[in-house]
Amino acid sequence: MSEAVRTSGGYDIAAAEGYAGDVKPGVAWRMLGEVAAARLVDVRTAAEWAFVGGPDLRPLGKNAIEIEWQSFPSMRADPEFARKAAALLGDDRGAPVLLLCRSGARSASAARALTAAGYAACFNVADGFEGPLDGDGRRGRTAGWKVEGLPWKQK
């Protein structure tokens, strides 16, 4: 997450280019719980959802929306991503949309795409679900949704 962090509505948001900003997973959880219209879009691949697990928003009375930003094996961005997201997000283009991937890179690209499609409050969940690689080349140990102890589940 960028060094330039501002507080908006009580949430720490790091500046970003092309979308509303980056938030840590705990901030995303708070936003999802406190803002009724806030939605989480998990942009990882179907294989990641199936084998790694994903955020469990049931304690908040919500479900994550799963839309692949890139599909394996080509890993090309889906040109229909914004259309698919709009069909599931609905007409409120001012509501917070929190985008999550494995480490925060793909979700930042997806946040830019949704912002360009007219969604005004797209946030990237920095560090994603599993976080960056640690010194041993493994994820899920230093940062991310799972490391912060937020609810998650296997399919």
C-alpha atoms as one frame of an Amber mdcrd trajectory, in Angstrom:
protein
   0.000   0.000   0.000   1.223   3.480  -0.836   2.752   5.754   1.793   0.138
   8.471   1.116  -2.740   7.336   3.304  -5.766   9.538   3.833  -8.673   8.957
   6.155 -12.099   9.140   4.565 -15.214   8.299   6.523 -12.977   6.801   9.213
 -11.262   4.443   6.739  -7.546   4.509   5.919  -7.271   4.668   2.136  -3.991
   4.780   0.217  -3.836   6.877  -2.921  -4.057   5.007  -6.211  -4.014   5.873
  -9.890  -7.271   5.297 -11.749  -9.540   4.182  -8.888 -10.662   5.305  -5.414
  -7.727   3.803  -3.505  -6.157   0.835  -1.749  -7.413  -0.493   1.585  -6.062
  -3.213   3.832  -8.232  -6.324   4.303  -9.379  -5.262   7.794 -10.564  -1.915
   6.428 -12.394  -3.734   3.623 -14.126  -5.930   6.224 -15.191  -2.836   8.187
 -16.524  -1.123   5.067 -18.478  -4.231   4.097 -19.982  -4.387   7.579 -20.727
  -0.691   7.986 -21.906   0.276   4.494 -25.005  -1.690   3.511 -24.471  -1.159
  -0.236 -20.753  -2.142  -0.192 -19.888  -5.258  -2.208 -16.819  -7.484  -2.468
 -15.800  -8.734  -5.920 -13.283 -11.601  -5.854 -11.469 -11.466  -9.206  -9.276
 -14.552  -8.776  -9.608 -17.621 -11.015 -12.119 -20.423 -10.565  -9.242 -22.708
  -9.544  -8.229 -20.294  -6.772 -11.809 -20.102  -5.482 -12.042 -23.901  -5.470
  -8.645 -24.848  -4.077  -7.475 -21.895  -1.974 -10.797 -20.784  -0.497 -12.249
 -17.321  -0.235 -13.673 -14.645   2.027 -16.657 -15.717   4.088 -19.022 -12.758
   4.278 -21.882 -14.706   5.882 -21.258 -13.054   9.279 -22.074  -9.763   7.514
 -25.143 -11.174   5.779 -23.445 -10.861   2.386 -21.821 -13.010  -0.271 -18.724
 -12.278  -2.318 -19.259 -11.848  -6.039 -16.890 -14.066  -8.025 -15.885 -12.817
 -11.488 -12.576 -13.793 -13.033 -10.508 -10.818 -14.149  -8.166 -13.176 -15.992
  -8.747 -16.832 -16.827  -6.168 -19.588 -16.720  -4.175 -20.534 -18.775  -4.066
 -17.453 -21.028  -4.322 -14.989 -18.110  -5.684 -12.361 -20.492  -8.053  -9.822
 -18.993 -11.690 -10.645 -19.721 -12.992  -7.899 -22.055 -16.499  -8.606 -20.649
 -15.440  -8.126 -17.020 -17.130  -4.739 -16.509 -20.352  -5.917 -18.175 -20.447
  -9.070 -16.045 -19.747  -7.045 -12.896 -22.454  -4.503 -13.739 -24.997  -7.299
 -14.141 -24.246  -8.490 -10.597 -23.561  -5.158  -8.877 -26.695  -3.393 -10.042
 -27.359   0.249 -10.792 -25.793   1.970  -7.738 -22.510   3.090  -9.296 -21.649
   5.180  -6.243 -21.645   2.277  -3.753 -18.264   0.990  -2.554 -16.941  -1.924
  -4.598 -14.013  -3.714  -2.978 -11.949  -5.847  -5.353  -9.821  -8.758  -4.124
  -7.325 -11.120  -5.748  -4.436 -13.214  -4.435  -2.028 -10.363  -3.682  -3.620
  -7.098  -4.824  -2.230  -6.794  -8.367  -5.058  -8.189 -10.511  -7.678  -6.535
  -8.313  -6.028  -3.130  -8.847  -6.370  -3.628 -12.608  -9.995  -4.698 -12.167
 -10.635  -1.605 -10.001  -9.315   0.589 -12.818 -11.588  -1.178 -15.328 -14.708
  -0.747 -13.174 -13.845   2.877 -12.483 -13.538   3.462 -16.233 -16.965   1.797
 -16.609 -18.515   4.415 -14.316 -18.214   2.977 -10.805 -17.099   5.875  -8.610
 -15.953   4.063  -5.449 -13.763   1.117  -6.467 -11.190   0.040  -3.902  -8.408
  -2.489  -4.272  -7.918  -4.763  -1.266  -4.157  -4.370  -0.850  -2.299  -7.618
  -0.103  -5.318  -9.565  -1.361  -6.415 -12.898   0.024  -2.988 -14.482   0.503
  -0.533 -11.569   0.485   2.944 -11.313  -1.001   5.602 -14.001  -1.069   7.648
 -14.282   2.108  11.387 -14.970   2.277  10.757 -18.671   1.648   8.662 -17.987
  -1.450   5.339 -18.782   0.231   2.139 -16.774   0.466  -0.299 -16.510   3.343
   2.276 -15.812   6.027   2.968 -12.066   6.066  -0.144 -10.152   4.953  -3.561
 -10.516   3.377  -7.121 -11.483   4.280  -6.184 -14.846   5.795  -3.211 -13.505
   7.788  -5.390 -10.755   9.271  -7.640 -13.503  10.647 -10.723 -12.451   8.701
 -13.425 -15.067   8.037 -12.775 -17.357   5.106 -13.843 -20.794   3.946 -12.999
 -23.585   1.551 -15.561 -24.546  -1.073
